[in-house]
Short mmCIF file of C-alpha atoms in Angstrom, two decimals:
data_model
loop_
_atom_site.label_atom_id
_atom_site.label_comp_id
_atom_site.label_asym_id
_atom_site.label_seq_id
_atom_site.Cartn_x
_atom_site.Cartn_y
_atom_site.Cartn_z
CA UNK A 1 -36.83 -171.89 -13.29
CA UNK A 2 -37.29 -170.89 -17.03
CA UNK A 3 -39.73 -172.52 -19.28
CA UNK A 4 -39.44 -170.66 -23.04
CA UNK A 5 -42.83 -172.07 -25.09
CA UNK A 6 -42.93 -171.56 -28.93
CA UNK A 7 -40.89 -168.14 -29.09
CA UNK A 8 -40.89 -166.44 -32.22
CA UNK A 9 -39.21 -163.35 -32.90
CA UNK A 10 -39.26 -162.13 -36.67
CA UNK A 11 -37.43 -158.59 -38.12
CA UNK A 12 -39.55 -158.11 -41.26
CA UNK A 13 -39.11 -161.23 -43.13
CA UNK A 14 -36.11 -162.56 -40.92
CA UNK A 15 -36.92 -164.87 -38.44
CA UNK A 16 -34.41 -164.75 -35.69
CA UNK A 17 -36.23 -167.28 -33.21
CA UNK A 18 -38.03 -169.50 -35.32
CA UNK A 19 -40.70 -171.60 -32.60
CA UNK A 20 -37.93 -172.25 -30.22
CA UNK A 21 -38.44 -173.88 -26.92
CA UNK A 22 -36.25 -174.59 -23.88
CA UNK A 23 -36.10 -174.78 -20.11
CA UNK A 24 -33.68 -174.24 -17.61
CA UNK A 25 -33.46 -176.15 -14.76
CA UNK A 26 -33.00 -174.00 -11.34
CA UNK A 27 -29.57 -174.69 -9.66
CA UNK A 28 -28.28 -175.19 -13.24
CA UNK A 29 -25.54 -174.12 -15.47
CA UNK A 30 -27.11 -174.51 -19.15
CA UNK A 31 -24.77 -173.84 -21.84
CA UNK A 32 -26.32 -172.18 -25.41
CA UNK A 33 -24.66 -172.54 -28.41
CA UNK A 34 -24.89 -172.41 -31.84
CA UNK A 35 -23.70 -170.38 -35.35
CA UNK A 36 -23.85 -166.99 -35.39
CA UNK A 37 -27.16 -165.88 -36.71
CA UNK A 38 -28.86 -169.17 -35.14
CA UNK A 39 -30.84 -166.71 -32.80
CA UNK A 40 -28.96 -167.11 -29.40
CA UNK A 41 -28.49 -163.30 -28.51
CA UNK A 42 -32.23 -162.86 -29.28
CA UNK A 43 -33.62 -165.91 -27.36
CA UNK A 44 -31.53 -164.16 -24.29
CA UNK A 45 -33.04 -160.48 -25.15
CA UNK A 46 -36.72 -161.89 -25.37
CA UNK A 47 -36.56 -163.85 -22.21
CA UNK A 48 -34.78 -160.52 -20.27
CA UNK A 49 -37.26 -157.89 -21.64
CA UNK A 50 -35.12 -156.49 -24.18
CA UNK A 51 -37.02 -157.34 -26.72
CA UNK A 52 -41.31 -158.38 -27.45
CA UNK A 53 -41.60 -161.75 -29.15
CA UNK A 54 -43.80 -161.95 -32.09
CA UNK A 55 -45.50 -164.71 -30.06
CA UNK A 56 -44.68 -167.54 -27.56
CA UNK A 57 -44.62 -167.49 -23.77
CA UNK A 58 -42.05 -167.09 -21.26
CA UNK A 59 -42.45 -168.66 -17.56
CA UNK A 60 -40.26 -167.50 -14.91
CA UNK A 61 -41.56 -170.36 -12.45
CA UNK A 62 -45.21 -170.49 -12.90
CA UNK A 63 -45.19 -166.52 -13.72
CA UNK A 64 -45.26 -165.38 -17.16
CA UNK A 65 -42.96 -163.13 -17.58
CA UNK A 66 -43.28 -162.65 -21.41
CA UNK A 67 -42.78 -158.66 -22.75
CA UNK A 68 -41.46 -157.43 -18.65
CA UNK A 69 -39.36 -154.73 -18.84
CA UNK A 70 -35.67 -155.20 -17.92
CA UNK A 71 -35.97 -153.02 -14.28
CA UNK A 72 -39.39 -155.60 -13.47
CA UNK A 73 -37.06 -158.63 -14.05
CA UNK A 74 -34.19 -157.51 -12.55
CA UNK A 75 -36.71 -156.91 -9.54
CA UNK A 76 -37.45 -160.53 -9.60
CA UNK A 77 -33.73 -161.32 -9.96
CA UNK A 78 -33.32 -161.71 -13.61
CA UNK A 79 -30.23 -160.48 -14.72
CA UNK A 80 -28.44 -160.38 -18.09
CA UNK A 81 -25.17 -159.51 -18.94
CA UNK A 82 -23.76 -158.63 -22.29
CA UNK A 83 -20.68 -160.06 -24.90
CA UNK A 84 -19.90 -156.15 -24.57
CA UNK A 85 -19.29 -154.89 -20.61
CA UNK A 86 -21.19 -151.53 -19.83
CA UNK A 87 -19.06 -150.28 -16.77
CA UNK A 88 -19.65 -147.08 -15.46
CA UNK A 89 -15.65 -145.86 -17.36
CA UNK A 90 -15.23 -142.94 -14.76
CA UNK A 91 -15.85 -144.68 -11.80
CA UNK A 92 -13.99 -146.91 -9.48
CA UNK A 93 -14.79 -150.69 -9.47
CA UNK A 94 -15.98 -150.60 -6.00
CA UNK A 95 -18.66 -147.59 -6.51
CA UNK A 96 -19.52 -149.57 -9.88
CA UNK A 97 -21.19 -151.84 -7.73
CA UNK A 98 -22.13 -149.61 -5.19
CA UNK A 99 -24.46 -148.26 -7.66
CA UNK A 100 -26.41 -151.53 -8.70
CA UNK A 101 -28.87 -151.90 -6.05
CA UNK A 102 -31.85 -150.01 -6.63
CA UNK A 103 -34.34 -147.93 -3.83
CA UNK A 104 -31.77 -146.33 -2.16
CA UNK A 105 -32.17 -143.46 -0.06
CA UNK A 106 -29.60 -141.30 -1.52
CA UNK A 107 -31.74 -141.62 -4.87
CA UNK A 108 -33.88 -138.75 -3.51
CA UNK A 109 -32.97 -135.52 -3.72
CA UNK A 110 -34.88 -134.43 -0.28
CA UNK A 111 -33.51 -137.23 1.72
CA UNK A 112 -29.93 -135.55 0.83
CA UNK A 113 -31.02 -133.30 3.32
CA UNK A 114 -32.77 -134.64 5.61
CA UNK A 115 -31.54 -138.46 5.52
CA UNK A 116 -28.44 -138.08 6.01
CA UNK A 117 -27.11 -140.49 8.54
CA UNK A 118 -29.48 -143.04 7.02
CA UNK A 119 -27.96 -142.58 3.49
CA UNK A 120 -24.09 -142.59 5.14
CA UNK A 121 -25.33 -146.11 7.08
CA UNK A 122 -26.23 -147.76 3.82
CA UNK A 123 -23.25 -146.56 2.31
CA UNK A 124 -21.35 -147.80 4.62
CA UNK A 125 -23.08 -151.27 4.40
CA UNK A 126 -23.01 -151.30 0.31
CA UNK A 127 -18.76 -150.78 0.64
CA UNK A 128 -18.85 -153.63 2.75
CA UNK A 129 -20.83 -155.63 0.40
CA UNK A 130 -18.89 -154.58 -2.85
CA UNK A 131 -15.70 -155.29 -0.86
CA UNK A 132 -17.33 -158.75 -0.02
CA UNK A 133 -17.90 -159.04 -3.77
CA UNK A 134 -14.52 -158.21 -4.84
CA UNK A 135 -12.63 -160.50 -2.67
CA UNK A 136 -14.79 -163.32 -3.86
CA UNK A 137 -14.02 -162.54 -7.10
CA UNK A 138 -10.10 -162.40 -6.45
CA UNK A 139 -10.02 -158.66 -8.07
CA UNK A 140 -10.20 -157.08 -4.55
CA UNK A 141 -6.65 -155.21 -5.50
CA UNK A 142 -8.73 -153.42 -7.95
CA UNK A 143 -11.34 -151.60 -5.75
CA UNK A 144 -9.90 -148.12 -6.31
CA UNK A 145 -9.15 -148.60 -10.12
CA UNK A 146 -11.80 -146.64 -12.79
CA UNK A 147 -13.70 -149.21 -14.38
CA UNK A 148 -12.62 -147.90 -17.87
CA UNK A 149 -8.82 -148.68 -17.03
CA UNK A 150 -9.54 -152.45 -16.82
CA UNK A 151 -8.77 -155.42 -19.07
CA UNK A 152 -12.10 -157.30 -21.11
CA UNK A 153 -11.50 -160.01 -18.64
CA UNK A 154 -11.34 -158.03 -15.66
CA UNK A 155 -14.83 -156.50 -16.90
CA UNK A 156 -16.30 -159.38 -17.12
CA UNK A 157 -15.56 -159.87 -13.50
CA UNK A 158 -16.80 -156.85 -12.51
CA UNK A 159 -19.96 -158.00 -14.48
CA UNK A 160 -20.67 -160.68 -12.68
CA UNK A 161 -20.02 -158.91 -9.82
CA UNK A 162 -23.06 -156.71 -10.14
CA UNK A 163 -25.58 -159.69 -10.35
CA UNK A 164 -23.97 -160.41 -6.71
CA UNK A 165 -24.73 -157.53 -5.43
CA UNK A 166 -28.65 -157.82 -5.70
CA UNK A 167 -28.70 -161.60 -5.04
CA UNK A 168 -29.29 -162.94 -8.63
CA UNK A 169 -31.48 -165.75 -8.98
CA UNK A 170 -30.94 -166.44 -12.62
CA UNK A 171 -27.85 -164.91 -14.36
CA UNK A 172 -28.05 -164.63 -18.51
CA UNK A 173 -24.55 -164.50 -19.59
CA UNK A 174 -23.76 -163.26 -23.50
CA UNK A 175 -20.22 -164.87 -24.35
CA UNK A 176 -18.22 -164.24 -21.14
CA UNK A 177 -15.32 -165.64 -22.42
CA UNK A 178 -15.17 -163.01 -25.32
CA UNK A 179 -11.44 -161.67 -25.83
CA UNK A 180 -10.59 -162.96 -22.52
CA UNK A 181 -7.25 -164.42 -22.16
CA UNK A 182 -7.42 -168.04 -20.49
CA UNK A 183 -6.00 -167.01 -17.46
CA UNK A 184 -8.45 -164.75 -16.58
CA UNK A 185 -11.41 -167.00 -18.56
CA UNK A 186 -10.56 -170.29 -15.93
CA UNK A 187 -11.17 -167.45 -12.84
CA UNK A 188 -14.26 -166.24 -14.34
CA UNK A 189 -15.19 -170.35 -14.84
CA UNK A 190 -14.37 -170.66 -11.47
CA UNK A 191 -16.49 -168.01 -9.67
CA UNK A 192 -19.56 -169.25 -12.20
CA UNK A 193 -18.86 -172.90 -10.29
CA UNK A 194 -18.83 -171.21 -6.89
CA UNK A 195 -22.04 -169.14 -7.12
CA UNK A 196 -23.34 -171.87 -8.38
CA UNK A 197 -22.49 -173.94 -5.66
CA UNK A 198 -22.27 -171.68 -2.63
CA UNK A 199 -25.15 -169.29 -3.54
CA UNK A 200 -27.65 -171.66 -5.63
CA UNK A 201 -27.20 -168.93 -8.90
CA UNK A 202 -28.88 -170.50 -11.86
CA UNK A 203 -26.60 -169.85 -15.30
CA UNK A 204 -27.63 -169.89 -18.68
CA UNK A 205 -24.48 -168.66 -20.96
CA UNK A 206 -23.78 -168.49 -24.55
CA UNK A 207 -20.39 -169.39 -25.03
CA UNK A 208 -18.33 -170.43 -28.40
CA UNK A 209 -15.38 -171.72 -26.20
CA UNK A 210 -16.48 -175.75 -26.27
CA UNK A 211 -14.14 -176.37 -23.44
CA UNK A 212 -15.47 -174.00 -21.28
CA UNK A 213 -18.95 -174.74 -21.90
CA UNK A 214 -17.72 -178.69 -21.30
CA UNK A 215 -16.33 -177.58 -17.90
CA UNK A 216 -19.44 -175.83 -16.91
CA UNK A 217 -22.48 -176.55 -18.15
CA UNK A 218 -24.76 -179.68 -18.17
CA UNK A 219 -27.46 -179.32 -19.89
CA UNK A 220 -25.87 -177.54 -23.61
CA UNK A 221 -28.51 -176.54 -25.62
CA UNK A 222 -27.47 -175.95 -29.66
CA UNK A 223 -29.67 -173.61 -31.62
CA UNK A 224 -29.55 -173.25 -35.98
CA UNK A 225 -31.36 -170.96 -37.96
CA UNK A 226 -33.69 -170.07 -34.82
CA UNK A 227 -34.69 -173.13 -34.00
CA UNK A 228 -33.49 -176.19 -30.88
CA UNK A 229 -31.04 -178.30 -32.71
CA UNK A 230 -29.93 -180.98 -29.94
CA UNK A 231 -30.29 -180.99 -26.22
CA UNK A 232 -27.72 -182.93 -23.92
CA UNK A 233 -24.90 -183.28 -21.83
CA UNK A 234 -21.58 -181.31 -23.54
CA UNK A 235 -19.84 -184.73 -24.89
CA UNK A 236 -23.67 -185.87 -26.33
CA UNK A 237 -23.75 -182.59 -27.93
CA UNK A 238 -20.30 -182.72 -29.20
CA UNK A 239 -20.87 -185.66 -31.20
CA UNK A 240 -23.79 -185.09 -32.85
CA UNK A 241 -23.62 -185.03 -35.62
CA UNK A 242 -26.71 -182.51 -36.58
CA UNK A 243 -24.36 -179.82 -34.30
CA UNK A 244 -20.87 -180.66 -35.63
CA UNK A 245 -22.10 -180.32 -39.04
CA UNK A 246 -24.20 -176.62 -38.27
CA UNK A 247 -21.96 -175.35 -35.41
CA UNK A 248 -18.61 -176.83 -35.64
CA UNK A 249 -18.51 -177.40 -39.25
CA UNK A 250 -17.94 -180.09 -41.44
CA UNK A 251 -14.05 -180.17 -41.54
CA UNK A 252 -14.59 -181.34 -38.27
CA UNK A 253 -17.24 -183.82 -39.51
CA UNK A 254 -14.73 -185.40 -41.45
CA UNK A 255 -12.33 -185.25 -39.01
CA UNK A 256 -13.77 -187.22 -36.51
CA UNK A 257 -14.83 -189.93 -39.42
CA UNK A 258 -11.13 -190.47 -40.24
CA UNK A 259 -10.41 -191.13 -36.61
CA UNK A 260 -12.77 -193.35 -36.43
#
């Protein structure tokens, strides 16, 4: 579904991708992972239109997609999330996600006037929707609650319940499992699985949690110093020894010598 050729992305002297290449697999959960500073975030801001490489090529399918803005991919069904929720603080969780899906009538300032049954009918059928969304996502009891009053877990839920609203083809997800207790992480794990299953959503995630990535994803894909390290299934990429040594560090290294 994603096909990333060459990417380079430099700030001044620094460069954050360095020629990095990798493709993702529709109906897949890839897992991303790597150091901090290994280029991760950026890879995921290039590909979403966040950011212009400095060169390379980005294929959504056989489209290149390289340098679309954010609203043109999300069009397509591109979405991205980030490590840091951006909920709409004042508002309830349900009209959070009332809000997501884009052309409607209400928009308009003259179809206020004259629109108005059409504007109450989709209304009507976005509350259903969002309430659809919120049950699937087991944080239905929280319809009515203002976005702001929620826990980083229960953001992240509501996060991933905006891609569902507009039918997501491809989701980008920037550490989920950030400051999320585990209780709340293994029902965020689980509606990944389910979309995944039950709605065909492609997943790419960066993720430091090594457990959660093994649960999910296959293939993992490590990055260092913004370049592709290793590419493989989660216990492949666990072991090698090129990623234990730049990701996990070498006290593991050693670690896993002495049991051996």
């Amino acid at each position: 579904m994603i096909r990333v050729e060459t990417l380079h992305k430099h700030f001044g002297g620094f460069r954050a991708c360095d020629g990095a290449s990798i493709e993702i697999a529709e109906g897949s959960i890839t897992g991303l992972i790597g150091p901090n500073g290994a280029g991760k975030t950026t890879l995921f801001n290039v590909i979403a239109g966040v950011l212009p490489p400095t060169s390379g090529k980005v294929y959504m399918g056989d489209e290149d997609i390289t340098g679309l803005p954010p609203h043109e991919l999300f069009h397509k069904g591109l979405l991205r999330t980030f490590q840091i929720a951006h909920e709409f603080s004042s508002m309830t969780v349900r009209e959070n996600l009332m809000m997501v899906p884009g052309g409607q009538s209400g928009e308009t300032l003259w179809n206020t006037w004259v629109k108005r049954g059409q504007i109450a009918r989709e209304e009507v059928a976005l509350k259903r929707k969002a309430d659809e969304v919120l049950e699937f996502l087991t944080i239905d009891h929280l319809a009515d609650e203002r976005a702001g009053n929620l826990s980083g877990g229960q953001k992240k839920l509501l996060e991933l319940g905006r891609t569902m609203m507009v039918d997501a083809k491809i989701v980008f997800l920037d550490e989920v499992g950030a400051g999320v207790n585990r209780t709340l992480l293994r029902t965020i794990g689980d509606a990944i699985i389910r979309l995944n299953k039950e709605r065909g959503y492609t997943f790419c995630l960066i993720e430091h949690d090594m457990d959660f990535i093994a649960r999910l994803c296959d293939p993992v894909i490590c990055m260092a110093e913004g370049k592709v390290l290793a590419v493989g299934k989660a216990a492949e990429i666990m072991q090698d020894d090129r990623v234990i040594e730049a990701y996990l560090g070498t006290g593991l290294k050693n670690k896993k010598k002495e049991e051996a």
